[in-house]
Amino acid sequence: MHRGTEFLGCDLAIMGGAMSWISERNLVSAISNAGGFGVIACGAMSPELLDTEIAETKKRTSKPFGVNLITMHPQLSELIDTCAKHAVSHVVLAGGLPPGGAIDRIKSGGAKLIAFAPALALAKKLIRSGADALVIEGMEAGGHIGPVATSVLAQEILPEVASQVPVFVAGGIGRGEAIAAYLEMGAVGVQLGTRFVCANECIAHANFKKAFIRASARDAIPSVQIDPRLPVIPVRALKNQEMERFAAKQREVAGSLDSGAIEMAEAQLQIEHYWAGALKRAVIDGDVETGSVMAGQSVGMVRREEPVADIIAELADEAAAALERRG
């Protein structure tokens, strides 16, 4: 993990997963203050909102933290400028290959670039393009997911690229023993989201946290793609009315595509804005039936509300004990 902590500038190479409406100033600063590495979820924020969020996070921690940007955001360039203005140390890019020039803009602003790589070919391409580190995230994760399990991605990607750049593993990690296993395979650290949702410092509504504590792994299911022409990235969330309503939304957007009312890029943005709104209803308003309760399969290991520092300490102790047992 030493290579990971050196790269991030923190005590433990445990990154907080960027969860919209959840990974904001309070949780992000708490993770960094506890020795991990908090990451602001920019999501659909405007540059002005992100500017405020970074400033407020800086008031709460003097430790390093990152900002996660979505590659399809229409104001990506302005968001990169906002990160540079605040001298953000690490920018995390999610959502596929970044548009031309984005990587150079991030690095010329002084930040290290961490990119999501859901496949080996993409991992190699991102390294060639200048990514400083990678996150490989499997389908067990919450929110937007790919089709391949974390354990398979780790076996496929780590032996090929771990010697070239630091690689962090994400998706379905809920205990320190799993962290130890991925470190042994060549990862320099991990990223966790679901375990931090029920932290005391997390602003999520009490109903949202209760849903996590009650849920088992099998309750976190992926959304279904209705129309193959509409490239909707599946989302993993707890089973509720919202998962059924999303199918109707896809049919509505596909109809607009058919009629020529919107282009494909606009269709994808409509889907993203839909998820952002549904997630806000659940996280902020506490509507866990018609809101989206995004959760990874590690939700079954979330059993109580507790401080971020306790969660990180428990994970570190479990990982250390596992490595000691193996000699």
Tab-separated table of N, CA and C in Angstrom, residues 8-141:
chain	number	residue	atom	x	y	z
A	8	LEU	N	-1.177	9.199	-3.329
A	8	LEU	CA	-2.314	9.998	-2.882
A	8	LEU	C	-1.920	11.059	-1.860
A	9	GLY	N	-0.831	10.800	-1.114
A	9	GLY	CA	-0.415	11.740	-0.083
A	9	GLY	C	-1.173	11.591	1.220
A	10	CYS	N	-1.657	10.373	1.492
A	10	CYS	CA	-2.423	10.122	2.718
A	10	CYS	C	-1.820	8.953	3.492
A	11	ASP	N	-2.416	8.603	4.643
A	11	ASP	CA	-1.874	7.539	5.488
A	11	ASP	C	-2.276	6.143	5.036
A	12	LEU	N	-3.498	6.006	4.520
A	12	LEU	CA	-4.008	4.709	4.070
A	12	LEU	C	-4.584	4.872	2.671
A	13	ALA	N	-4.212	3.985	1.748
A	13	ALA	CA	-4.666	4.112	0.351
A	13	ALA	C	-6.075	3.547	0.203
A	14	ILE	N	-6.997	4.177	0.933
A	14	ILE	CA	-8.418	3.842	0.860
A	14	ILE	C	-9.135	5.081	0.348
A	15	MET	N	-9.537	5.039	-0.917
A	15	MET	CA	-10.246	6.160	-1.527
A	15	MET	C	-11.747	6.060	-1.255
A	16	GLY	N	-12.379	7.190	-1.042
A	16	GLY	CA	-13.828	7.207	-0.926
A	16	GLY	C	-14.435	7.225	-2.314
A	17	GLY	N	-15.361	6.324	-2.587
A	17	GLY	CA	-16.035	6.328	-3.886
A	17	GLY	C	-16.833	7.614	-4.052
A	18	ALA	N	-16.832	8.164	-5.258
A	18	ALA	CA	-17.552	9.422	-5.515
A	18	ALA	C	-19.030	9.135	-5.751
A	19	MET	N	-19.858	9.445	-4.759
A	19	MET	CA	-21.294	9.183	-4.833
A	19	MET	C	-22.042	10.509	-4.853
A	20	SER	N	-22.785	10.769	-5.926
A	20	SER	CA	-23.501	12.041	-6.058
A	20	SER	C	-24.418	12.277	-4.865
A	21	TRP	N	-24.458	13.515	-4.391
A	21	TRP	CA	-25.230	13.992	-3.244
A	21	TRP	C	-24.676	13.488	-1.911
A	22	ILE	N	-23.815	12.480	-1.929
A	22	ILE	CA	-23.295	11.884	-0.697
A	22	ILE	C	-21.844	12.290	-0.462
A	23	SER	N	-21.017	12.183	-1.510
A	23	SER	CA	-19.593	12.505	-1.367
A	23	SER	C	-19.406	14.012	-1.507
A	24	GLU	N	-19.831	14.720	-0.467
A	24	GLU	CA	-19.705	16.174	-0.452
A	24	GLU	C	-18.796	16.581	0.709
A	25	ARG	N	-18.723	17.872	0.983
A	25	ARG	CA	-17.721	18.428	1.898
A	25	ARG	C	-17.584	17.682	3.230
A	26	ASN	N	-18.694	17.253	3.820
A	26	ASN	CA	-18.633	16.644	5.154
A	26	ASN	C	-18.008	15.250	5.132
A	27	LEU	N	-18.507	14.380	4.253
A	27	LEU	CA	-17.970	13.021	4.183
A	27	LEU	C	-16.559	13.025	3.609
A	28	VAL	N	-16.321	13.828	2.582
A	28	VAL	CA	-15.003	13.862	1.934
A	28	VAL	C	-13.932	14.302	2.923
A	29	SER	N	-14.196	15.367	3.657
A	29	SER	CA	-13.207	15.851	4.628
A	29	SER	C	-13.014	14.852	5.765
A	30	ALA	N	-14.091	14.182	6.171
A	30	ALA	CA	-13.983	13.195	7.252
A	30	ALA	C	-13.097	12.021	6.844
A	31	ILE	N	-13.247	11.553	5.587
A	31	ILE	CA	-12.423	10.444	5.097
A	31	ILE	C	-10.950	10.864	5.069
A	32	SER	N	-10.672	12.058	4.549
A	32	SER	CA	-9.284	12.530	4.489
A	32	SER	C	-8.718	12.750	5.889
A	33	ASN	N	-9.514	13.320	6.788
A	33	ASN	CA	-9.036	13.558	8.158
A	33	ASN	C	-8.764	12.262	8.903
A	34	ALA	N	-9.447	11.178	8.507
A	34	ALA	CA	-9.253	9.878	9.164
A	34	ALA	C	-8.098	9.091	8.554
A	35	GLY	N	-7.392	9.685	7.594
A	35	GLY	CA	-6.226	9.023	7.009
A	35	GLY	C	-6.453	8.416	5.650
A	36	GLY	N	-7.722	8.414	5.177
A	36	GLY	CA	-8.012	7.932	3.838
A	36	GLY	C	-7.916	9.064	2.828
A	37	PHE	N	-8.581	8.887	1.680
A	37	PHE	CA	-8.519	9.892	0.625
A	37	PHE	C	-9.931	10.161	0.133
A	38	GLY	N	-10.503	11.286	0.572
A	38	GLY	CA	-11.851	11.635	0.168
A	38	GLY	C	-11.893	12.150	-1.261
A	39	VAL	N	-13.018	11.909	-1.942
A	39	VAL	CA	-13.178	12.357	-3.331
A	39	VAL	C	-14.557	13.002	-3.487
A	40	ILE	N	-14.578	14.276	-3.883
A	40	ILE	CA	-15.836	14.980	-4.143
A	40	ILE	C	-16.480	14.420	-5.412
A	41	ALA	N	-17.767	14.127	-5.339
A	41	ALA	CA	-18.508	13.695	-6.528
A	41	ALA	C	-19.084	14.937	-7.194
A	42	CYS	N	-18.492	15.359	-8.306
A	42	CYS	CA	-18.995	16.534	-9.008
A	42	CYS	C	-20.344	16.224	-9.655
A	43	GLY	N	-20.450	15.040	-10.289
A	43	GLY	CA	-21.712	14.648	-10.919
A	43	GLY	C	-22.195	15.696	-11.907
A	44	ALA	N	-23.415	16.179	-11.695
A	44	ALA	CA	-24.015	17.162	-12.605
A	44	ALA	C	-23.814	18.593	-12.119
A	45	MET	N	-22.928	18.813	-11.130
A	45	MET	CA	-22.702	20.169	-10.606
A	45	MET	C	-22.241	21.127	-11.693
A	46	SER	N	-22.609	22.392	-11.539
A	46	SER	CA	-22.075	23.453	-12.396
A	46	SER	C	-20.678	23.824	-11.880
A	47	PRO	N	-19.869	24.501	-12.691
A	47	PRO	CA	-18.552	24.945	-12.202
A	47	PRO	C	-18.670	25.808	-10.939
A	48	GLU	N	-19.726	26.624	-10.846
A	48	GLU	CA	-19.903	27.496	-9.677
A	48	GLU	C	-20.162	26.667	-8.413
A	49	LEU	N	-21.009	25.637	-8.547
A	49	LEU	CA	-21.286	24.766	-7.401
A	49	LEU	C	-20.038	23.998	-6.971
A	50	LEU	N	-19.278	23.500	-7.951
A	50	LEU	CA	-18.057	22.773	-7.623
A	50	LEU	C	-17.052	23.696	-6.936
A	51	ASP	N	-16.968	24.934	-7.398
A	51	ASP	CA	-16.070	25.923	-6.795
A	51	ASP	C	-16.363	26.056	-5.301
A	52	THR	N	-17.647	26.185	-4.973
A	52	THR	CA	-18.058	26.314	-3.567
A	52	THR	C	-17.749	25.040	-2.783
A	53	GLU	N	-18.023	23.889	-3.396
A	53	GLU	CA	-17.828	22.610	-2.701
A	53	GLU	C	-16.360	22.381	-2.355
A	54	ILE	N	-15.464	22.689	-3.300
A	54	ILE	CA	-14.030	22.524	-3.035
A	54	ILE	C	-13.595	23.467	-1.915
A	55	ALA	N	-14.050	24.730	-1.984
A	55	ALA	CA	-13.684	25.713	-0.958
A	55	ALA	C	-14.170	25.276	0.422
A	56	GLU	N	-15.401	24.768	0.494
A	56	GLU	CA	-15.960	24.327	1.783
A	56	GLU	C	-15.241	23.084	2.307
A	57	THR	N	-14.813	22.197	1.400
A	57	THR	CA	-14.061	21.006	1.830
A	57	THR	C	-12.715	21.422	2.394
A	58	LYS	N	-12.071	22.401	1.758
A	58	LYS	CA	-10.771	22.889	2.233
A	58	LYS	C	-10.863	23.494	3.638
A	59	LYS	N	-12.028	24.074	3.957
A	59	LYS	CA	-12.220	24.637	5.301
A	59	LYS	C	-12.249	23.545	6.360
A	60	ARG	N	-12.614	22.327	5.942
A	60	ARG	CA	-12.818	21.228	6.888
A	60	ARG	C	-11.647	20.268	6.982
A	61	THR	N	-10.715	20.339	6.036
A	61	THR	CA	-9.535	19.466	6.095
A	61	THR	C	-8.337	20.149	5.448
A	62	SER	N	-7.168	19.877	6.024
A	62	SER	CA	-5.916	20.346	5.413
A	62	SER	C	-5.236	19.207	4.666
A	63	LYS	N	-5.881	18.031	4.701
A	63	LYS	CA	-5.328	16.834	4.050
A	63	LYS	C	-5.710	16.815	2.566
A	64	PRO	N	-4.984	16.020	1.752
A	64	PRO	CA	-5.319	15.937	0.323
A	64	PRO	C	-6.682	15.268	0.085
A	65	PHE	N	-7.357	15.728	-0.961
A	65	PHE	CA	-8.590	15.078	-1.418
A	65	PHE	C	-8.674	15.268	-2.929
A	66	GLY	N	-9.550	14.504	-3.579
A	66	GLY	CA	-9.682	14.583	-5.026
A	66	GLY	C	-11.065	15.039	-5.446
A	67	VAL	N	-11.211	15.239	-6.761
A	67	VAL	CA	-12.515	15.587	-7.345
A	67	VAL	C	-12.790	14.631	-8.502
A	68	ASN	N	-13.964	14.017	-8.490
A	68	ASN	CA	-14.375	13.112	-9.554
A	68	ASN	C	-15.206	13.882	-10.576
A	69	LEU	N	-14.782	13.847	-11.832
A	69	LEU	CA	-15.500	14.504	-12.925
A	69	LEU	C	-16.020	13.460	-13.904
A	70	ILE	N	-17.212	13.696	-14.456
A	70	ILE	CA	-17.812	12.793	-15.439
A	70	ILE	C	-17.438	13.285	-16.840
A	71	THR	N	-16.888	12.397	-17.661
A	71	THR	CA	-16.377	12.814	-18.974
A	71	THR	C	-17.455	13.395	-19.889
A	72	MET	N	-18.727	12.973	-19.721
A	72	MET	CA	-19.779	13.465	-20.624
A	72	MET	C	-20.383	14.798	-20.172
A	73	HIS	N	-19.888	15.363	-19.055
A	73	HIS	CA	-20.420	16.648	-18.573
A	73	HIS	C	-20.195	17.715	-19.645
A	74	PRO	N	-21.246	18.462	-20.018
A	74	PRO	CA	-21.089	19.454	-21.086
A	74	PRO	C	-20.133	20.594	-20.747
A	75	GLN	N	-19.851	20.792	-19.471
A	75	GLN	CA	-18.937	21.863	-19.046
A	75	GLN	C	-17.641	21.290	-18.460
A	76	LEU	N	-17.194	20.158	-19.002
A	76	LEU	CA	-16.005	19.496	-18.462
A	76	LEU	C	-14.796	20.431	-18.413
A	77	SER	N	-14.566	21.196	-19.457
A	77	SER	CA	-13.407	22.097	-19.500
A	77	SER	C	-13.446	23.108	-18.356
A	78	GLU	N	-14.620	23.686	-18.121
A	78	GLU	CA	-14.754	24.673	-17.043
A	78	GLU	C	-14.563	24.024	-15.672
A	79	LEU	N	-15.033	22.787	-15.526
A	79	LEU	CA	-14.845	22.078	-14.254
A	79	LEU	C	-13.362	21.792	-14.002
A	80	ILE	N	-12.643	21.439	-15.061
A	80	ILE	CA	-11.192	21.215	-14.946
A	80	ILE	C	-10.509	22.507	-14.510
A	81	ASP	N	-10.949	23.640	-15.084
A	81	ASP	CA	-10.378	24.944	-14.699
A	81	ASP	C	-10.649	25.249	-13.225
A	82	THR	N	-11.833	24.879	-12.757
A	82	THR	CA	-12.186	25.102	-11.346
A	82	THR	C	-11.263	24.304	-10.434
A	83	CYS	N	-10.982	23.059	-10.809
A	83	CYS	CA	-10.058	22.237	-10.017
A	83	CYS	C	-8.658	22.860	-9.997
A	84	ALA	N	-8.218	23.351	-11.155
A	84	ALA	CA	-6.893	23.969	-11.249
A	84	ALA	C	-6.827	25.239	-10.401
A	85	LYS	N	-7.898	26.013	-10.401
A	85	LYS	CA	-7.962	27.255	-9.610
A	85	LYS	C	-7.710	26.972	-8.128
A	86	HIS	N	-8.248	25.856	-7.657
A	86	HIS	CA	-8.092	25.491	-6.245
A	86	HIS	C	-6.877	24.592	-5.995
A	87	ALA	N	-6.079	24.353	-7.025
A	87	ALA	CA	-4.901	23.478	-6.910
A	87	ALA	C	-5.276	22.112	-6.340
A	88	VAL	N	-6.397	21.545	-6.834
A	88	VAL	CA	-6.804	20.195	-6.433
A	88	VAL	C	-5.698	19.219	-6.842
A	89	SER	N	-5.273	18.365	-5.913
A	89	SER	CA	-4.091	17.524	-6.166
A	89	SER	C	-4.360	16.358	-7.104
A	90	HIS	N	-5.602	15.817	-7.075
A	90	HIS	CA	-5.938	14.650	-7.887
A	90	HIS	C	-7.321	14.824	-8.511
A	91	VAL	N	-7.407	14.595	-9.813
A	91	VAL	CA	-8.694	14.605	-10.504
A	91	VAL	C	-8.975	13.183	-10.975
A	92	VAL	N	-10.181	12.700	-10.670
A	92	VAL	CA	-10.603	11.353	-11.062
A	92	VAL	C	-11.590	11.496	-12.214
A	93	LEU	N	-11.296	10.861	-13.352
A	93	LEU	CA	-12.193	10.917	-14.509
A	93	LEU	C	-12.968	9.615	-14.633
A	94	ALA	N	-14.282	9.715	-14.708
A	94	ALA	CA	-15.139	8.531	-14.840
A	94	ALA	C	-16.064	8.704	-16.026
A	95	GLY	N	-16.538	7.585	-16.575
A	95	GLY	CA	-17.527	7.657	-17.645
A	95	GLY	C	-16.979	7.428	-19.036
A	96	GLY	N	-15.884	6.687	-19.152
A	96	GLY	CA	-15.361	6.358	-20.478
A	96	GLY	C	-14.170	7.210	-20.867
A	97	LEU	N	-13.754	7.072	-22.119
A	97	LEU	CA	-12.583	7.804	-22.605
A	97	LEU	C	-12.837	9.308	-22.550
A	98	PRO	N	-11.906	10.072	-21.973
A	98	PRO	CA	-12.093	11.518	-21.901
A	98	PRO	C	-11.965	12.157	-23.278
A	99	PRO	N	-12.668	13.279	-23.507
A	99	PRO	CA	-12.556	13.963	-24.797
A	99	PRO	C	-11.149	14.514	-25.014
A	100	GLY	N	-10.799	14.759	-26.254
A	100	GLY	CA	-9.466	15.231	-26.596
A	100	GLY	C	-9.067	16.479	-25.820
A	101	GLY	N	-7.862	16.468	-25.294
A	101	GLY	CA	-7.360	17.636	-24.583
A	101	GLY	C	-7.637	17.649	-23.096
A	102	ALA	N	-8.630	16.868	-22.633
A	102	ALA	CA	-8.998	16.901	-21.210
A	102	ALA	C	-7.853	16.439	-20.319
A	103	ILE	N	-7.182	15.359	-20.720
A	103	ILE	CA	-6.082	14.834	-19.909
A	103	ILE	C	-4.955	15.862	-19.802
A	104	ASP	N	-4.585	16.468	-20.933
A	104	ASP	CA	-3.516	17.480	-20.923
A	104	ASP	C	-3.902	18.685	-20.071
A	105	ARG	N	-5.171	19.100	-20.147
A	105	ARG	CA	-5.633	20.250	-19.357
A	105	ARG	C	-5.542	19.948	-17.858
A	106	ILE	N	-5.920	18.731	-17.470
A	106	ILE	CA	-5.870	18.353	-16.056
A	106	ILE	C	-4.427	18.362	-15.564
A	107	LYS	N	-3.538	17.768	-16.337
A	107	LYS	CA	-2.144	17.640	-15.903
A	107	LYS	C	-1.397	18.975	-15.963
A	108	SER	N	-1.753	19.804	-16.937
A	108	SER	CA	-1.096	21.109	-17.015
A	108	SER	C	-1.537	22.010	-15.862
A	109	GLY	N	-2.698	21.685	-15.269
A	109	GLY	CA	-3.166	22.422	-14.093
A	109	GLY	C	-2.495	21.967	-12.815
A	110	GLY	N	-1.626	20.964	-12.920
A	110	GLY	CA	-0.852	20.512	-11.759
A	110	GLY	C	-1.425	19.314	-11.023
A	111	ALA	N	-2.556	18.786	-11.496
A	111	ALA	CA	-3.177	17.654	-10.808
A	111	ALA	C	-2.684	16.323	-11.363
A	112	LYS	N	-2.697	15.310	-10.510
A	112	LYS	CA	-2.478	13.945	-10.973
A	112	LYS	C	-3.820	13.399	-11.463
A	113	LEU	N	-3.774	12.636	-12.541
A	113	LEU	CA	-5.009	12.127	-13.140
A	113	LEU	C	-5.205	10.648	-12.837
A	114	ILE	N	-6.351	10.340	-12.227
A	114	ILE	CA	-6.767	8.962	-11.980
A	114	ILE	C	-7.952	8.687	-12.908
A	115	ALA	N	-7.896	7.605	-13.661
A	115	ALA	CA	-8.969	7.304	-14.618
A	115	ALA	C	-9.560	5.925	-14.350
A	116	PHE	N	-10.870	5.802	-14.610
A	116	PHE	CA	-11.544	4.508	-14.474
A	116	PHE	C	-11.288	3.663	-15.712
A	117	ALA	N	-10.921	2.409	-15.497
A	117	ALA	CA	-10.640	1.502	-16.615
A	117	ALA	C	-11.420	0.204	-16.430
A	118	PRO	N	-12.599	0.055	-17.073
A	118	PRO	CA	-13.417	-1.144	-16.904
A	118	PRO	C	-13.018	-2.300	-17.811
A	119	ALA	N	-11.922	-2.145	-18.571
A	119	ALA	CA	-11.459	-3.213	-19.461
A	119	ALA	C	-9.957	-3.045	-19.685
A	120	LEU	N	-9.267	-4.148	-19.981
A	120	LEU	CA	-7.817	-4.117	-20.152
A	120	LEU	C	-7.400	-3.200	-21.304
A	121	ALA	N	-8.097	-3.281	-22.444
A	121	ALA	CA	-7.737	-2.447	-23.599
A	121	ALA	C	-7.839	-0.964	-23.253
A	122	LEU	N	-8.892	-0.616	-22.500
A	122	LEU	CA	-9.070	0.782	-22.107
A	122	LEU	C	-7.992	1.198	-21.106
A	123	ALA	N	-7.622	0.285	-20.216
A	123	ALA	CA	-6.560	0.582	-19.249
A	123	ALA	C	-5.260	0.936	-19.969
A	124	LYS	N	-4.899	0.141	-20.963
A	124	LYS	CA	-3.669	0.387	-21.715
A	124	LYS	C	-3.746	1.706	-22.481
A	125	LYS	N	-4.903	1.994	-23.055
A	125	LYS	CA	-5.087	3.232	-23.825
A	125	LYS	C	-4.971	4.455	-22.913
A	126	LEU	N	-5.562	4.370	-21.724
A	126	LEU	CA	-5.510	5.476	-20.775
A	126	LEU	C	-4.081	5.743	-20.298
A	127	ILE	N	-3.317	4.666	-20.098
A	127	ILE	CA	-1.914	4.829	-19.696
A	127	ILE	C	-1.122	5.518	-20.816
A	128	ARG	N	-1.353	5.075	-22.049
A	128	ARG	CA	-0.679	5.706	-23.191
A	128	ARG	C	-1.075	7.180	-23.314
A	129	SER	N	-2.306	7.504	-22.930
A	129	SER	CA	-2.795	8.874	-23.052
A	129	SER	C	-2.311	9.779	-21.925
A	130	GLY	N	-1.707	9.174	-20.895
A	130	GLY	CA	-1.133	9.993	-19.829
A	130	GLY	C	-1.756	9.865	-18.459
A	131	ALA	N	-2.664	8.890	-18.255
A	131	ALA	CA	-3.230	8.700	-16.914
A	131	ALA	C	-2.122	8.330	-15.927
A	132	ASP	N	-2.152	8.942	-14.752
A	132	ASP	CA	-1.125	8.680	-13.741
A	132	ASP	C	-1.453	7.452	-12.896
A	133	ALA	N	-2.737	7.108	-12.811
A	133	ALA	CA	-3.175	5.944	-12.033
A	133	ALA	C	-4.538	5.506	-12.553
A	134	LEU	N	-4.926	4.279	-12.207
A	134	LEU	CA	-6.202	3.731	-12.665
A	134	LEU	C	-7.036	3.237	-11.485
A	135	VAL	N	-8.347	3.277	-11.674
A	135	VAL	CA	-9.279	2.563	-10.796
A	135	VAL	C	-9.961	1.515	-11.647
A	136	ILE	N	-9.902	0.251	-11.217
A	136	ILE	CA	-10.658	-0.792	-11.909
A	136	ILE	C	-11.826	-1.183	-10.999
A	137	GLU	N	-13.031	-0.974	-11.516
A	137	GLU	CA	-14.234	-1.172	-10.701
A	137	GLU	C	-15.127	-2.234	-11.323
A	138	GLY	N	-15.482	-3.223	-10.531
A	138	GLY	CA	-16.318	-4.311	-11.006
A	138	GLY	C	-17.801	-4.055	-10.827
A	139	MET	N	-18.597	-4.974	-11.355
A	139	MET	CA	-20.047	-4.810	-11.394
A	139	MET	C	-20.722	-4.903	-10.026
A	140	GLU	N	-19.988	-5.326	-8.989
A	140	GLU	CA	-20.580	-5.398	-7.646
A	140	GLU	C	-20.809	-4.022	-7.034
A	141	ALA	N	-20.205	-2.996	-7.647
A	141	ALA	CA	-20.276	-1.633	-7.112
A	141	ALA	C	-21.697	-1.074	-7.186
